[in-house]
Rosetta silent file (secondary structure, phi, psi, omega in degrees, C-alpha in Angstrom):
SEQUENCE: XXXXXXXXXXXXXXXXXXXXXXXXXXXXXXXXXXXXXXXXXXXXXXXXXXXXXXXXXXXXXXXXXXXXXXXXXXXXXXXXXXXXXXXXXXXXXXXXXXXXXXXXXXXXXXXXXXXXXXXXXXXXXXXXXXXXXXXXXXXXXXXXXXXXXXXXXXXXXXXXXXXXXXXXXXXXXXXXXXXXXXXXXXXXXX
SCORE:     score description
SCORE:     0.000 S_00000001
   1 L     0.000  133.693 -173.908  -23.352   67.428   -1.528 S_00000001
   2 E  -111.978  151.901  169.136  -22.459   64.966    1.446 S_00000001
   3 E  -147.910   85.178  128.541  -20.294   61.999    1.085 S_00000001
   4 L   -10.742  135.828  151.674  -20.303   59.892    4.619 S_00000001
   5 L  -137.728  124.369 -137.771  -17.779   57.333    5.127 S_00000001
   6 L  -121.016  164.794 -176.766  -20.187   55.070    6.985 S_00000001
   7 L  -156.801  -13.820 -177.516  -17.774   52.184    9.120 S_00000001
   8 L  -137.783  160.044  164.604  -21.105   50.292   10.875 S_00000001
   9 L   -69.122  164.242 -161.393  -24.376   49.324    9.555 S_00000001
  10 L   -55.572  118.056 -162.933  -26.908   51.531    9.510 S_00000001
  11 L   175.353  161.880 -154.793  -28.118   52.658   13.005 S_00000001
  12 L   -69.077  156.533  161.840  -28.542   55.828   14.351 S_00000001
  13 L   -43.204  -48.653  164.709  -25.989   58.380   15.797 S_00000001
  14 L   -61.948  -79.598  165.285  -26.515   58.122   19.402 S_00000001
  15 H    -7.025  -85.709  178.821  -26.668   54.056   18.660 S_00000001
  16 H   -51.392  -21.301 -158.066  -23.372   53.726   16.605 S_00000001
  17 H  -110.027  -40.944  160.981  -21.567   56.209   19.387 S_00000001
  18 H   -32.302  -50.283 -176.256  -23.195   53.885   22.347 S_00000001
  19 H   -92.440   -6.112  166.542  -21.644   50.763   21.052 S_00000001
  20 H   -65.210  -73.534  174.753  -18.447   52.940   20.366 S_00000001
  21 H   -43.532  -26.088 -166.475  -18.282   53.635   24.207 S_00000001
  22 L   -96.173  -21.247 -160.815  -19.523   50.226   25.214 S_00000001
  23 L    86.340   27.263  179.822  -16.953   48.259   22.928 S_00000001
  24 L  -114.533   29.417  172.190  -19.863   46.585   21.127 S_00000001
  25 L   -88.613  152.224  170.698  -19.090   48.407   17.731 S_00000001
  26 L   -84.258  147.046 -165.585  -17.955   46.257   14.900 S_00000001
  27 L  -109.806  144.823  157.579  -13.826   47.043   14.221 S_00000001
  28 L  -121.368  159.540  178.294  -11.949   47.075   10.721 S_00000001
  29 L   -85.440  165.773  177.627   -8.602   46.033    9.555 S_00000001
  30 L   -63.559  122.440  150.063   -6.796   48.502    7.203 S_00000001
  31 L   -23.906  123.672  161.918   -7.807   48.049    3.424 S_00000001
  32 L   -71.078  176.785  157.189   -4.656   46.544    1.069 S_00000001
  33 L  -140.892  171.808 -167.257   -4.388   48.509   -1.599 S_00000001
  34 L   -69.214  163.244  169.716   -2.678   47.725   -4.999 S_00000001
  35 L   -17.632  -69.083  175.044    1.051   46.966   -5.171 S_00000001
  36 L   -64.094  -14.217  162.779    1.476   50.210   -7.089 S_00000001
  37 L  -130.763  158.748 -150.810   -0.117   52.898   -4.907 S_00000001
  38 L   -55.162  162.443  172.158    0.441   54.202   -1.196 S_00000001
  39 L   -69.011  121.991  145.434   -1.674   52.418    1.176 S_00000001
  40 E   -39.843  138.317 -137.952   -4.922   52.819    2.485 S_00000001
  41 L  -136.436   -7.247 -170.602   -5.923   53.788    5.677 S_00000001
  42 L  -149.814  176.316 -173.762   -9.456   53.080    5.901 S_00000001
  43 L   117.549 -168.707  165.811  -12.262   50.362    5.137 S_00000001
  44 L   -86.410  140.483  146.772  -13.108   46.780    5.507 S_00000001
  45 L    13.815  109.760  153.526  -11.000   44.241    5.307 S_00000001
  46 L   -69.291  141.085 -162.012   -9.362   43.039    2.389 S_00000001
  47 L   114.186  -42.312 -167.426  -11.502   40.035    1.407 S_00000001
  48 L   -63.892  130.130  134.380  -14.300   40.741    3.356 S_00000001
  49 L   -15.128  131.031 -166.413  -17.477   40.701    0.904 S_00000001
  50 L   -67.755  157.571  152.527  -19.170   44.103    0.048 S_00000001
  51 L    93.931   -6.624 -173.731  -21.567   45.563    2.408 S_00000001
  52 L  -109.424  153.317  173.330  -20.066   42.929    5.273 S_00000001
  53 L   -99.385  119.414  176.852  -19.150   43.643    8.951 S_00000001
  54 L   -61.084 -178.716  178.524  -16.117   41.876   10.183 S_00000001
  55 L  -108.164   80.807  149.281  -16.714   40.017   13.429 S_00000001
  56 L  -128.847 -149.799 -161.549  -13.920   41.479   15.640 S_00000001
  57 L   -97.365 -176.743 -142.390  -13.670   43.789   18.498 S_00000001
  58 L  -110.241  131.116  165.056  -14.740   47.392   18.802 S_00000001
  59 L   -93.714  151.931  150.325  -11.518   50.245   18.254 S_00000001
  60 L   -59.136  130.390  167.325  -10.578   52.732   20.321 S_00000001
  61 E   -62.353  117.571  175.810  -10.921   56.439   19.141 S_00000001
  62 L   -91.511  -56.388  170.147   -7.172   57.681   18.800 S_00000001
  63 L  -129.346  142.503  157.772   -8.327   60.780   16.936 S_00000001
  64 L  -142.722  147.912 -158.790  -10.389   63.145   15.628 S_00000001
  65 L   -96.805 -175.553  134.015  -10.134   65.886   13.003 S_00000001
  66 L  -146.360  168.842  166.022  -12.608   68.628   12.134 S_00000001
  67 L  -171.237  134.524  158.547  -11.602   71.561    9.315 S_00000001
  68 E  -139.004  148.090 -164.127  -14.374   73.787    7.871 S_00000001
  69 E  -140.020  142.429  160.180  -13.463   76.298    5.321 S_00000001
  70 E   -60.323  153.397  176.337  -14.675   79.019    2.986 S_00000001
  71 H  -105.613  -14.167  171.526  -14.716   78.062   -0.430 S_00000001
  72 H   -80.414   -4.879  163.804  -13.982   81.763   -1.615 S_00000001
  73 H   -67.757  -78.515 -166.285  -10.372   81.463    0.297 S_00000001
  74 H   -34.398  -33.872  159.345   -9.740   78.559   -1.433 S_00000001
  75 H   -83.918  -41.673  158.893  -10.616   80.618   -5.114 S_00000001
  76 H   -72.572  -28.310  147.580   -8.715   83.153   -4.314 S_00000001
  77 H   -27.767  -62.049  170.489   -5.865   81.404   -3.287 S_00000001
  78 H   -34.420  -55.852 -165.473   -6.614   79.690   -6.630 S_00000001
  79 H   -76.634  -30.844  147.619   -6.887   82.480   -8.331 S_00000001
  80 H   -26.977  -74.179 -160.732   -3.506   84.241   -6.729 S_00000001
  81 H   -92.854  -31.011  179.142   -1.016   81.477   -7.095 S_00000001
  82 L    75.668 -155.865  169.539   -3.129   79.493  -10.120 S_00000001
  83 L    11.795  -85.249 -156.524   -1.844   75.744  -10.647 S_00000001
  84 H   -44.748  -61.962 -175.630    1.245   76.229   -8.449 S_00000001
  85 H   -58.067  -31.803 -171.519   -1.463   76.332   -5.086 S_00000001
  86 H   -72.189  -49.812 -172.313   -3.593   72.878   -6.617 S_00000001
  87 H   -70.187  -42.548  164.600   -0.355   71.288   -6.930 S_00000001
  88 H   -54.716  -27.678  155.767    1.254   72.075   -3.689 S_00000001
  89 H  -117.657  -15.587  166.106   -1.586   70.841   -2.082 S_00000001
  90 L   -92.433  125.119  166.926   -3.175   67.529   -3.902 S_00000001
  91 L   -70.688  133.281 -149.428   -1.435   64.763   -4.526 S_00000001
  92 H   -25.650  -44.464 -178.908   -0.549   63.419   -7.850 S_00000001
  93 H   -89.339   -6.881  178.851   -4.340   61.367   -8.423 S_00000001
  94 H   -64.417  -47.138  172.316   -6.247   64.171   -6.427 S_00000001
  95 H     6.593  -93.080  170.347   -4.608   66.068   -9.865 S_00000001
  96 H    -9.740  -92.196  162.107   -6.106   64.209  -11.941 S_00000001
  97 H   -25.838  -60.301 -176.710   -9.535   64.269  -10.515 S_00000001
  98 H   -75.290  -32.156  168.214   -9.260   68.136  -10.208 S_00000001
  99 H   -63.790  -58.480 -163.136   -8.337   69.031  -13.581 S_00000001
 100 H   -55.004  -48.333  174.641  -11.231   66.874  -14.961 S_00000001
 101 H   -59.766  -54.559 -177.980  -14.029   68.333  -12.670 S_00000001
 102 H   -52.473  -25.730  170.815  -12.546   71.843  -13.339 S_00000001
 103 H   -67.132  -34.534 -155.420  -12.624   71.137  -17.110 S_00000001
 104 H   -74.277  -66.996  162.790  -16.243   70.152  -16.774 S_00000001
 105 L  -152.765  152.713 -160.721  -16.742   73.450  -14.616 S_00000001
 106 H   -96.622   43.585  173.998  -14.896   75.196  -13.066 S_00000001
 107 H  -100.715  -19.910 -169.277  -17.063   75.910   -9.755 S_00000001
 108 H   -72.491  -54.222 -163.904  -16.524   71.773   -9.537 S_00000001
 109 H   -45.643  -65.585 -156.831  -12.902   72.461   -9.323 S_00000001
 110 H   -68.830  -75.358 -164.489  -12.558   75.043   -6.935 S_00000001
 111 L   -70.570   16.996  159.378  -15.055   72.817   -4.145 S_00000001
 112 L  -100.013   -2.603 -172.470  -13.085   69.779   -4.975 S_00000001
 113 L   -97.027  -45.701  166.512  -10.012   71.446   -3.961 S_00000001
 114 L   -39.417  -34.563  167.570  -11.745   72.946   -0.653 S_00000001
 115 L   -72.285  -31.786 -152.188  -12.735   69.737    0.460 S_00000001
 116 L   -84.970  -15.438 -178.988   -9.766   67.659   -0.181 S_00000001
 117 L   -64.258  -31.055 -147.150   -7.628   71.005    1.371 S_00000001
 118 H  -120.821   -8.430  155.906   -9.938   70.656    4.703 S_00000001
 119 H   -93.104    5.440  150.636   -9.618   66.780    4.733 S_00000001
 120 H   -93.999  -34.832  169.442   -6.060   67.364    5.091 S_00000001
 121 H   -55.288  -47.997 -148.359   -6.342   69.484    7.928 S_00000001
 122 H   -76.932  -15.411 -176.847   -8.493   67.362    9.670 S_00000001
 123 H   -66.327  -45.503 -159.042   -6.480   64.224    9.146 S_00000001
 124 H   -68.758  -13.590 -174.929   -3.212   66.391   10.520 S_00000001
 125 H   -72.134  -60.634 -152.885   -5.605   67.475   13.892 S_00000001
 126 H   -56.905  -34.932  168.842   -6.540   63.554   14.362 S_00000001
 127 H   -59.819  -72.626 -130.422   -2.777   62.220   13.879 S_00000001
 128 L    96.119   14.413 -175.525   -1.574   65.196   16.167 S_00000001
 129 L   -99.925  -30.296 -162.304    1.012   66.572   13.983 S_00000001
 130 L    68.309 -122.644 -162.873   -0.949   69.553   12.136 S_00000001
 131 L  -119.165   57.800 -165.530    1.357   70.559    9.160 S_00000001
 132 L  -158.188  158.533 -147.445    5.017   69.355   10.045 S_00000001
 133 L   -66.327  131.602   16.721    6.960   66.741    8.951 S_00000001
 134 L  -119.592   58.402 -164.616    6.298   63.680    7.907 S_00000001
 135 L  -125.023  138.180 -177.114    2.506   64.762    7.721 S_00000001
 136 L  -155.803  168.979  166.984    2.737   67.601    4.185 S_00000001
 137 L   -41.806  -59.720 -148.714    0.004   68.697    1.674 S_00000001
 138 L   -96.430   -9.639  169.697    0.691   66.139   -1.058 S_00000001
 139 L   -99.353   20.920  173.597    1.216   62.749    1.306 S_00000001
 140 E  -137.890  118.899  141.302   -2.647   62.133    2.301 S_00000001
 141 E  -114.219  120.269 -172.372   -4.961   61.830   -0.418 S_00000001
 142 E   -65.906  128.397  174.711   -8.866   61.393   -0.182 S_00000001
 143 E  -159.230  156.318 -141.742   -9.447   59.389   -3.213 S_00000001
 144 E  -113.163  136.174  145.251  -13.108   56.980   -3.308 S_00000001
 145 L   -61.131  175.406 -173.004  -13.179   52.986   -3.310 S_00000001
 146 L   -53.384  -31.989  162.439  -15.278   51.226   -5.970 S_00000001
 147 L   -76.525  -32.145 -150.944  -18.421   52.627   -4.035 S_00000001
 148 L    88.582  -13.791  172.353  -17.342   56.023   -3.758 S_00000001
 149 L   -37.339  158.160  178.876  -16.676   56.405    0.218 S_00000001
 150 E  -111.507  129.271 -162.921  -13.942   58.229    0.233 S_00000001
 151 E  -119.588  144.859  166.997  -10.642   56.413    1.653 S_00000001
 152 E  -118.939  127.172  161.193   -7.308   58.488    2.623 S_00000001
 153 E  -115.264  121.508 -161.557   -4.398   57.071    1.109 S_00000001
 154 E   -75.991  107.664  126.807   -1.023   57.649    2.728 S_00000001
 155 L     6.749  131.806  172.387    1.954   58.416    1.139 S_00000001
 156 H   -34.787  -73.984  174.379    5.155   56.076    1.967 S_00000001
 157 H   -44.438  -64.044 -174.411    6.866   58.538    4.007 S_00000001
 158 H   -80.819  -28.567  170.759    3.927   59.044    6.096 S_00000001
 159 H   -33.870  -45.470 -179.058    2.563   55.258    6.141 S_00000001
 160 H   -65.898  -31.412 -179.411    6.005   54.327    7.975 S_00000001
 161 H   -73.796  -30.164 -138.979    4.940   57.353   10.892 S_00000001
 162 H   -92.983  -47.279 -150.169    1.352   56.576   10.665 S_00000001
 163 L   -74.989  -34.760 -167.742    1.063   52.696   11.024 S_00000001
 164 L   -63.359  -11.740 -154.658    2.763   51.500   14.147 S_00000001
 165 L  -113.807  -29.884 -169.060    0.926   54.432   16.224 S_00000001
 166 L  -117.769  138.629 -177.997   -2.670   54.281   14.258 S_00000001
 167 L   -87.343 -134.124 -165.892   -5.369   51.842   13.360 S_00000001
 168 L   -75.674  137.060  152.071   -8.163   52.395   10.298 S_00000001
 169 L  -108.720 -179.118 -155.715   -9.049   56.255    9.658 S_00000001
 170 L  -151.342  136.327 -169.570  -12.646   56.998    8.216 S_00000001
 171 E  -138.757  121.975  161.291  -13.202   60.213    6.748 S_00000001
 172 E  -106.040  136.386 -176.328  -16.516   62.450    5.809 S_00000001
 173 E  -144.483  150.797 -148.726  -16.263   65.474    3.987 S_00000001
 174 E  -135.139  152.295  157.753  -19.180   67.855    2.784 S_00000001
 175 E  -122.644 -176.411  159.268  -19.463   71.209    0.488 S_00000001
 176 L  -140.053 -133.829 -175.359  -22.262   73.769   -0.181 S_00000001
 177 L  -107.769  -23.581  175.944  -21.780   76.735   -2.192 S_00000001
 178 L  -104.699  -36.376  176.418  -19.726   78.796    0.522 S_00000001
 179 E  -103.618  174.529  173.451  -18.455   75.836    2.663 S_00000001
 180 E  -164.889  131.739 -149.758  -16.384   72.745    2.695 S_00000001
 181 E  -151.311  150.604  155.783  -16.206   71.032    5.929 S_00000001
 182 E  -154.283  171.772 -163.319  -14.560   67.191    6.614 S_00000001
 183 E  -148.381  104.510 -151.067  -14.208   65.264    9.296 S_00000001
 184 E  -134.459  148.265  166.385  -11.777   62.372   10.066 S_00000001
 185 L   -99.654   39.192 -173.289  -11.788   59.563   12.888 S_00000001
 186 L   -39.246  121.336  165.865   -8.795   57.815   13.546 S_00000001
 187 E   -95.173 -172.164  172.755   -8.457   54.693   15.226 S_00000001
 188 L   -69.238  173.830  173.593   -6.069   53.162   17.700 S_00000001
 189 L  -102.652  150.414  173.708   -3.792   50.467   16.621 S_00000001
 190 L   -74.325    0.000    0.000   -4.660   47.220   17.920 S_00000001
């Protein structure tokens, strides 16, 4: 199952990376998010209408992430430490989310933890930090807007490192039955 976080309208690969390079891509500002939870790092606008492109200028590529992973680490790991590994690495609504798919089944669980495990690597490759302070398991969480793209929301602690140095990031992440693979894009800040 793939879940794209799509950032231009629909045009091709080659296309969308051509107008990356030329500076004729459309740019976004960082999504608010509510009062009550860490901020959001990726999207449109707040305001902007669904399905609309703002009219500003094309970002610069800061970063980029890649992490692909067995999903049979990730269950044994599970199965090793139990809880104590889901919690050490998802943050408090990734939780959530993973107990409920795991109640449903628990094959759901275990490839909801692989992905959201290998969109944290890939976020810490595109920031530069890897796994060291004030980038941790539990301060990036992939959690979906109202469409379902999937948005990484930042933690406090790391929002004060991330925003002066970083623009929007955009994140896709994919399983199969063996894999889990994601992919995150950071931009510059403007």
């Amino acid at each position: 199952m793939s879940t794209p976080s799509s950032t231009t309208p629909d045009v091709s690969a080659a296309e969308a990376l051509s107008r990356a390079v030329s500076g004729s891509a459309p740019g976004f500002a960082p999504e608010s998010a509510p009062a009550s939870a860490p901020e959001a790092v990726a999207g449109a606008a707040a305001g902007d209408a669904p399905g609309s492109v703002p009219d500003a200028p094309a970002a610069a590529i800061a970063g980029i992430g890649m992490d692909l992973i067995r999903v049979d680490r990730i269950a044994r790991a599970l199965e090793r430490h139990g809880d104590r590994f889901a919690e050490k690495i998802l943050g408090e609504q990734e939780m959530l989310k993973f107990h409920a798919r795991r109640q449903r089944d628990a094959r759901r669980g275990v490839l909801f933890l692989a992905t959201r495990f290998a969109v944290k690597e890939a976020f810490s490759k595109a920031i530069g930090l890897g796994m060291r302070m004030p980038m941790t398991w539990r301060r990036v969480q992939t959690l979906n807007a109202p469409s379902g793209r999937p948005i990484l929301v930042l933690a406090p602690a790391l929002q004060a490192w991330y925003a002066p140095r970083f623009g929007a990031a955009h994140v896709s992440l994919t399983d199969e039955s063996d894999m889990a693979a994601a992919y995150v894009v950071v931009e510059a800040r403007r």
